[in-house]
PDB file of C-alpha atoms in Angstrom:
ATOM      1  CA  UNK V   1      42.346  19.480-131.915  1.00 87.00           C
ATOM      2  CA  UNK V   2      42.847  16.187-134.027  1.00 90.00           C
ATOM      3  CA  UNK V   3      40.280  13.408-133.447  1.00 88.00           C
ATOM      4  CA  UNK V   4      39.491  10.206-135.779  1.00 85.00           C
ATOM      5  CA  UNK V   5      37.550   7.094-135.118  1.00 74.00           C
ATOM      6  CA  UNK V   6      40.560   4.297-135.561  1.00 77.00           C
ATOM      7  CA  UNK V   7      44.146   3.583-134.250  1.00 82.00           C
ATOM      8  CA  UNK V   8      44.556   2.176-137.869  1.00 82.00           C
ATOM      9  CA  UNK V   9      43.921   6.329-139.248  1.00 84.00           C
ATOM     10  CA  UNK V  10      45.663   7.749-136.432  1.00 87.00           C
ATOM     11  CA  UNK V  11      48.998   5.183-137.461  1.00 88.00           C
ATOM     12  CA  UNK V  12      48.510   6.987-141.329  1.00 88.00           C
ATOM     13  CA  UNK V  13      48.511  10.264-139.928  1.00 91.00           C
ATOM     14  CA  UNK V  14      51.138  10.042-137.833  1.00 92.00           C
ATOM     15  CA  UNK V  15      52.807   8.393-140.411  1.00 94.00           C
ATOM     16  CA  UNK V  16      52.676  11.490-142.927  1.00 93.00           C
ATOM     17  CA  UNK V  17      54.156  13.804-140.758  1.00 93.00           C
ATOM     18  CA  UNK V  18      51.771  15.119-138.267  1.00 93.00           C
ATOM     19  CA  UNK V  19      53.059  15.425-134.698  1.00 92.00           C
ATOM     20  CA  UNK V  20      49.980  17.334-132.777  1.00 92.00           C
ATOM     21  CA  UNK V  21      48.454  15.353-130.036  1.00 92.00           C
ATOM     22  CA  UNK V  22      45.695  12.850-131.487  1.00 91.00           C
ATOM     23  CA  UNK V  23      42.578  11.411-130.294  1.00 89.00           C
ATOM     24  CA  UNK V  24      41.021   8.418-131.232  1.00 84.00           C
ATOM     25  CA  UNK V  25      37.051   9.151-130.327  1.00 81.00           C
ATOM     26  CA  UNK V  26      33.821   7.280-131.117  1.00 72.00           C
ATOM     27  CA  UNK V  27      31.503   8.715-134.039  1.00 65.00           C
ATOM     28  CA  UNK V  28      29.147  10.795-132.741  1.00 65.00           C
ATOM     29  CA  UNK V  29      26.755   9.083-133.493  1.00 65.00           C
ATOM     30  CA  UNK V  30      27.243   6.577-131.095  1.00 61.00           C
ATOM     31  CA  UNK V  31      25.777   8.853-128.017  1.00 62.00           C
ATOM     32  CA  UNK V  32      22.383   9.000-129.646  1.00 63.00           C
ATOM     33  CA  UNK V  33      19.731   7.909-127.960  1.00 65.00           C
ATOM     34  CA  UNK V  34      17.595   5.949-129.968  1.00 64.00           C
ATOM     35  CA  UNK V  35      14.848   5.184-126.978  1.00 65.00           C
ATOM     36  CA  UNK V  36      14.097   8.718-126.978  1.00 61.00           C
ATOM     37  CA  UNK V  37      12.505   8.382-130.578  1.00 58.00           C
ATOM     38  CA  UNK V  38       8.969   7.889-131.725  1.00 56.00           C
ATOM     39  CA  UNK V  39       8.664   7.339-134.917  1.00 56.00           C
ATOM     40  CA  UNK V  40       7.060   4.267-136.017  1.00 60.00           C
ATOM     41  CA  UNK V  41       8.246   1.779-138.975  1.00 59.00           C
ATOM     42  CA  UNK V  42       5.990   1.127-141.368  1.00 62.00           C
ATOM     43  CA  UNK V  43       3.412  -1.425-140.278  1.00 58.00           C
ATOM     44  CA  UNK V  44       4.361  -3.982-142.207  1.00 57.00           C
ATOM     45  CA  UNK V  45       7.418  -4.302-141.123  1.00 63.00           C
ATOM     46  CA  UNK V  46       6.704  -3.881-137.423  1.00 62.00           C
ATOM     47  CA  UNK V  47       6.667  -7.911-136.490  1.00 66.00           C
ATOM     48  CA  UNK V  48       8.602  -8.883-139.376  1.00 81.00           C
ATOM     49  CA  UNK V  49      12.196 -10.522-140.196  1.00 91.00           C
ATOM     50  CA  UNK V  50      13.617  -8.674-142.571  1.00 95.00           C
ATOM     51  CA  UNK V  51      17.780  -7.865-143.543  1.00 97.00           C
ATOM     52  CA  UNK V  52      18.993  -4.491-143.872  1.00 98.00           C
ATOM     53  CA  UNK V  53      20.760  -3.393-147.051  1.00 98.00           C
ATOM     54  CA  UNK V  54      23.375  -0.585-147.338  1.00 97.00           C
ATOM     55  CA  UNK V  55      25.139   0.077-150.467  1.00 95.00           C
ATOM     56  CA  UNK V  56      26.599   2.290-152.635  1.00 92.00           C
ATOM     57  CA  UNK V  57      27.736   2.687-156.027  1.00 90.00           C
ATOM     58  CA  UNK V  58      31.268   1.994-156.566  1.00 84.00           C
ATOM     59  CA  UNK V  59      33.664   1.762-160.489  1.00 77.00           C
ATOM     60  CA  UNK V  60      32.596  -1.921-161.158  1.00 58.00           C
ATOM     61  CA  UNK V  61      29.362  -1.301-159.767  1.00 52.00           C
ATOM     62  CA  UNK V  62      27.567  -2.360-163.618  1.00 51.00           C
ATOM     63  CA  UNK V  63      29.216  -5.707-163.331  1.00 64.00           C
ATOM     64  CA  UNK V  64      29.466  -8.738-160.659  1.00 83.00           C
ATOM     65  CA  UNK V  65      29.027  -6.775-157.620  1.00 87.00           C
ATOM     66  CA  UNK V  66      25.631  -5.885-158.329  1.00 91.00           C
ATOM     67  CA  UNK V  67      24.612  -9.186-159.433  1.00 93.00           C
ATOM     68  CA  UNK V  68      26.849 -10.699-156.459  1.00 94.00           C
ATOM     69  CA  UNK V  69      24.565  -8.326-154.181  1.00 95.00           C
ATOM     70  CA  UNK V  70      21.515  -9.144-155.748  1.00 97.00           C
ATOM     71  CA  UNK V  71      22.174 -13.138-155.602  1.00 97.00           C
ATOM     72  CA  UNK V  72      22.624 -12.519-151.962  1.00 98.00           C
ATOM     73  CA  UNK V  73      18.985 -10.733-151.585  1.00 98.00           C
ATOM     74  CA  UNK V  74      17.457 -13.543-153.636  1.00 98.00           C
ATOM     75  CA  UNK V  75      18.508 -16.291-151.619  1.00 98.00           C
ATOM     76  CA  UNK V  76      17.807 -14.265-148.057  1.00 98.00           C
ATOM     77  CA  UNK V  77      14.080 -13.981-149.901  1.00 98.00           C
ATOM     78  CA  UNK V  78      13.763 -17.432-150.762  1.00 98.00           C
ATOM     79  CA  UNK V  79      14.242 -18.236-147.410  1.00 97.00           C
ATOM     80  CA  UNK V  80      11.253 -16.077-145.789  1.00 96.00           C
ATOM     81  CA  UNK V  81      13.571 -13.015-144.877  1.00 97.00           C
ATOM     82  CA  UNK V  82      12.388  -9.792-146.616  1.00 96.00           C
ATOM     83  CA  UNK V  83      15.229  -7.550-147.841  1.00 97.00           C
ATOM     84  CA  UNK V  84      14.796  -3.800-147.109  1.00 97.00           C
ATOM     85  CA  UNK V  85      17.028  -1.483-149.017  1.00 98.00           C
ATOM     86  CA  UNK V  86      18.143   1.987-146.550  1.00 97.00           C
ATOM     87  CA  UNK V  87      19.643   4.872-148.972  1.00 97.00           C
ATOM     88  CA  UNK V  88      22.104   6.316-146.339  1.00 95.00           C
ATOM     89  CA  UNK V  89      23.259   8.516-149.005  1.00 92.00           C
ATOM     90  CA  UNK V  90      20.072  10.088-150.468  1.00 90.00           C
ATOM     91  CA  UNK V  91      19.267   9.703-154.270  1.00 94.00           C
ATOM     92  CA  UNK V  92      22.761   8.052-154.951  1.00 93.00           C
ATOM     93  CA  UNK V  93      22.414   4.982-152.658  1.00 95.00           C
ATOM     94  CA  UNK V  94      18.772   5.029-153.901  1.00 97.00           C
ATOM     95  CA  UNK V  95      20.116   4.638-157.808  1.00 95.00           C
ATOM     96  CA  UNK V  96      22.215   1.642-156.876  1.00 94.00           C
ATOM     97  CA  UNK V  97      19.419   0.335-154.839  1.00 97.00           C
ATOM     98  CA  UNK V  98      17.308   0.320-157.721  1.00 97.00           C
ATOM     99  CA  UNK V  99      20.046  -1.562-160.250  1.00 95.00           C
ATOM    100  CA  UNK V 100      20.213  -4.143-157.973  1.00 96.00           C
ATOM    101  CA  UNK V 101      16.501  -4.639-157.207  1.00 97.00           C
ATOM    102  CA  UNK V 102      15.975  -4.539-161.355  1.00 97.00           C
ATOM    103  CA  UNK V 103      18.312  -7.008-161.193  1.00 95.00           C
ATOM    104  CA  UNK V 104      16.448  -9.656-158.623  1.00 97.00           C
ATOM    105  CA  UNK V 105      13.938 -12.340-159.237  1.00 98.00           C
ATOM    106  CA  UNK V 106      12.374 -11.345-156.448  1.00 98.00           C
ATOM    107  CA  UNK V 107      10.669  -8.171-154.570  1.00 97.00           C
ATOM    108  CA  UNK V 108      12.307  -6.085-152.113  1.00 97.00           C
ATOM    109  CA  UNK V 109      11.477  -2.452-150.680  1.00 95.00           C
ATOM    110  CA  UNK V 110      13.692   0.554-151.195  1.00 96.00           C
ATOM    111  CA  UNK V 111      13.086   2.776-148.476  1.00 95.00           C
ATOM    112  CA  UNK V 112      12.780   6.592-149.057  1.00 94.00           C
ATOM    113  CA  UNK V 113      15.756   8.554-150.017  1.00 95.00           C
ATOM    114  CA  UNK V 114      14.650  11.336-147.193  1.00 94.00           C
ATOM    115  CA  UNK V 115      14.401   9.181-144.192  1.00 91.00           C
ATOM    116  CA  UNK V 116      15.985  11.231-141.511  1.00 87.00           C
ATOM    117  CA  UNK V 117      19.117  10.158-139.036  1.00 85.00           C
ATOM    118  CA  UNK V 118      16.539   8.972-136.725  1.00 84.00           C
ATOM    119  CA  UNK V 119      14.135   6.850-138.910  1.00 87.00           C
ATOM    120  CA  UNK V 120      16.709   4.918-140.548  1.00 91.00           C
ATOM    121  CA  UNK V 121      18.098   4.165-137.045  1.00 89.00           C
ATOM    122  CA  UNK V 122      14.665   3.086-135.993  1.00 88.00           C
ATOM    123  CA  UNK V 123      14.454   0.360-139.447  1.00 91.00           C
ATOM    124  CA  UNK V 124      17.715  -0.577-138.691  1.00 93.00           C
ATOM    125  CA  UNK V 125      16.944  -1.460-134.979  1.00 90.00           C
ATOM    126  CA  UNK V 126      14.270  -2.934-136.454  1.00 90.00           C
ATOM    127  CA  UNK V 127      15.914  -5.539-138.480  1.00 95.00           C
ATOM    128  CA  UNK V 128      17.673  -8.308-137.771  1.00 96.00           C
ATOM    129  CA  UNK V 129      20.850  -7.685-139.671  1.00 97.00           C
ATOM    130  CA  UNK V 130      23.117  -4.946-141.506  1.00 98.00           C
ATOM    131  CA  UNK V 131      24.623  -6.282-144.748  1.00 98.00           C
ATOM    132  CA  UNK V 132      26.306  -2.727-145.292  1.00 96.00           C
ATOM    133  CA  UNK V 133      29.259  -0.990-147.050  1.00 93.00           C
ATOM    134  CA  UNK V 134      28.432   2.553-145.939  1.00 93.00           C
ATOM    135  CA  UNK V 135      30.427   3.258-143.207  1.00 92.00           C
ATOM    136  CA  UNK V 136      27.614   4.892-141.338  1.00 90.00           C
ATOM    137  CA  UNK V 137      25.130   2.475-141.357  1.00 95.00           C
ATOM    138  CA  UNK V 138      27.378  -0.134-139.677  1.00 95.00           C
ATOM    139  CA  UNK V 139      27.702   2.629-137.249  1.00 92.00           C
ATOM    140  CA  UNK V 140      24.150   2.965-136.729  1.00 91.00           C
ATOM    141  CA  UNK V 141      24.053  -0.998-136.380  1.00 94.00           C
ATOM    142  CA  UNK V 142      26.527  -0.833-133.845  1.00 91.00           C
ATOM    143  CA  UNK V 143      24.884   2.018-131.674  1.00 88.00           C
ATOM    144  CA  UNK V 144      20.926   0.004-131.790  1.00 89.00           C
ATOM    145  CA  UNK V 145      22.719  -3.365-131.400  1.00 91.00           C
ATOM    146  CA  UNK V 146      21.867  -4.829-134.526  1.00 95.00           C
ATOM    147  CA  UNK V 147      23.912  -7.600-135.840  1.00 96.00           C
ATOM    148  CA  UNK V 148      26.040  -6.638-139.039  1.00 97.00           C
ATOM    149  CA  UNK V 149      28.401  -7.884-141.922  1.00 97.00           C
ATOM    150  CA  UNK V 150      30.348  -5.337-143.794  1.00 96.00           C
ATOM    151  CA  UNK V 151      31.391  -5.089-147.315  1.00 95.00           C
ATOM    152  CA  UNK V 152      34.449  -3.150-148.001  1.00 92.00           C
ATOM    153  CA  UNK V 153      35.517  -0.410-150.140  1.00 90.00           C
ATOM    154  CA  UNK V 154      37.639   1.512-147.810  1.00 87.00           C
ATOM    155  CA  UNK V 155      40.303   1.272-145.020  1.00 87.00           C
ATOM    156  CA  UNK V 156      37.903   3.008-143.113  1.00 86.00           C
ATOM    157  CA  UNK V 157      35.061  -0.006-143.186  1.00 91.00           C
ATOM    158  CA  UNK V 158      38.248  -2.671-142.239  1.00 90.00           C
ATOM    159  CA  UNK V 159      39.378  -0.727-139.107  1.00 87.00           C
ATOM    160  CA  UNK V 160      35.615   0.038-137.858  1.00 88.00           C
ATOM    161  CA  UNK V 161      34.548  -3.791-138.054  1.00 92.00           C
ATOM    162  CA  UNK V 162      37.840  -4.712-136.576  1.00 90.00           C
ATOM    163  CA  UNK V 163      37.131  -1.963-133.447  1.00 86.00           C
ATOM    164  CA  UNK V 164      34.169  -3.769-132.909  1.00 89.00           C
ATOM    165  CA  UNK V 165      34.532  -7.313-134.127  1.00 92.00           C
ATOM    166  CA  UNK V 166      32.323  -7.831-136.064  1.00 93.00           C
ATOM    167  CA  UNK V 167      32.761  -9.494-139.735  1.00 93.00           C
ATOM    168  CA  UNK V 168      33.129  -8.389-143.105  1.00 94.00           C
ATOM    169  CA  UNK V 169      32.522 -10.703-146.261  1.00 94.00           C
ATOM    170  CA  UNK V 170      35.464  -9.061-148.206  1.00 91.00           C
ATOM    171  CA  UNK V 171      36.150  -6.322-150.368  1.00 89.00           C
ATOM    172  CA  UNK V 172      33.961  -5.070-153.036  1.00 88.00           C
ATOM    173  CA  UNK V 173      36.746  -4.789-156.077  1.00 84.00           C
ATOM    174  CA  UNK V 174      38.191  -8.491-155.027  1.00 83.00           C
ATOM    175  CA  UNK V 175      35.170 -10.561-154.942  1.00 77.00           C
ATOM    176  CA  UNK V 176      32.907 -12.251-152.428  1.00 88.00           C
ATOM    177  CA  UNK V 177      30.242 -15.791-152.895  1.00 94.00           C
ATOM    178  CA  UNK V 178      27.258 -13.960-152.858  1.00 96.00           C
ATOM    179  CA  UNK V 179      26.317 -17.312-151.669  1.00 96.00           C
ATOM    180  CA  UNK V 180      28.669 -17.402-148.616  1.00 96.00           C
ATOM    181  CA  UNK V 181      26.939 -13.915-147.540  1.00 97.00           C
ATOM    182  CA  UNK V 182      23.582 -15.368-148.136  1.00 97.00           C
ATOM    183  CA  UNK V 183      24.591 -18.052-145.598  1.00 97.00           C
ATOM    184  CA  UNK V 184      26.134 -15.910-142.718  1.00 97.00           C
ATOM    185  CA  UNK V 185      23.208 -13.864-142.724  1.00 97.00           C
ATOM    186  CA  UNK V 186      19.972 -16.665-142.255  1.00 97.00           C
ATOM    187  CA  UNK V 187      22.654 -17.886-139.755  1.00 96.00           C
ATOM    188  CA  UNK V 188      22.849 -14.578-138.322  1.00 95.00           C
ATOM    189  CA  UNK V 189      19.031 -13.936-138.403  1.00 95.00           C
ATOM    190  CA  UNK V 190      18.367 -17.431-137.239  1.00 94.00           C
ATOM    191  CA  UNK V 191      20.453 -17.613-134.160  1.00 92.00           C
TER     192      UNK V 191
END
């Protein structure tokens, strides 16, 4: 039994040869029930704006898109937004986390590396905005209702913010304005 998430993967397969029947079926995750949950958020983040921040480490990941990322979180600060960082991939999310909050003028939280499925579903529903490139945690946006912009780094990210229509700022090897991002996402928190 063949299932994938996107008409876009199912066209590639199909395209390379296999003829079995395909699906095309939402991630699992969006059946969870988040009401169902009880953990709590930390307290100081309980009546609080704050922006959501998803990324991982990709090959030019020393260079501008750090500092692009990073120039995006300042100016989301300087505007009374905090900027939570959510490792959805354990320690490695957490490292580029780090680079780009020793990178910032100014403070934001990294979240711990060992939050479970549930808890980071719970910050996310939390916030008022995903800025995300893992895949996953645009998911997660999707199934708490939480707005989102995507950065890309795969196919995958294109076709799942297409599915749902919601927007992504460009792809992470041709270059965004950290600026523009900034922008879109007080917007987005604003209104």
């Amino acid at each position: 039994y063949i299932t994938l998430r996107d008409k876009e993967s199912k066209e590639l397969v199909k395209s390379i040869g296999v003829t079995k029947k395909i699906d095309i079926v939402p991630d699992p995750v969006m059946g969870f029930n988040i009401d169902s949950l009880s953990f709590d958020i930390k307290e100081s983040y309980k009546n609080k704006d704050y922006v959501i921040i998803s990324i991982r480490d990709w090959k030019n990941s020393n260079t501008s898109f750090l500092k692009d990322i990073a120039t995006t979180c300042d100016k989301i600060i300087d505007n009374g937004v905090d900027v939570v960082f959510i490792p959805m991939h354990g320690e490695h999310d957490e490292k580029t986390s780090k680079k780009v909050t020793s990178i910032m003028k100014q403070k934001a939280t990294i979240l711990s590396k060992n939050l479970t499925m549930e808890e980071k579903m719970i910050y996310i529903k939390n916030s008022k905005l995903v800025i995300g490139m893992r895949l996953h945690a645009l998911i997660f946006s999707a199934t708490v209702g939480t707005p989102m912009i995507g950065i890309s780094y795969d196919p995958k990210v294109d076709s799942y913010l297409e599915l749902i229509n919601q927007p992504s700022i460009g792809n992470v090897e041709v270059g965004w304005d950290p600026i523009e991002l900034a922008n879109k996402s007080l917007d987005i928190v604003a209104n």
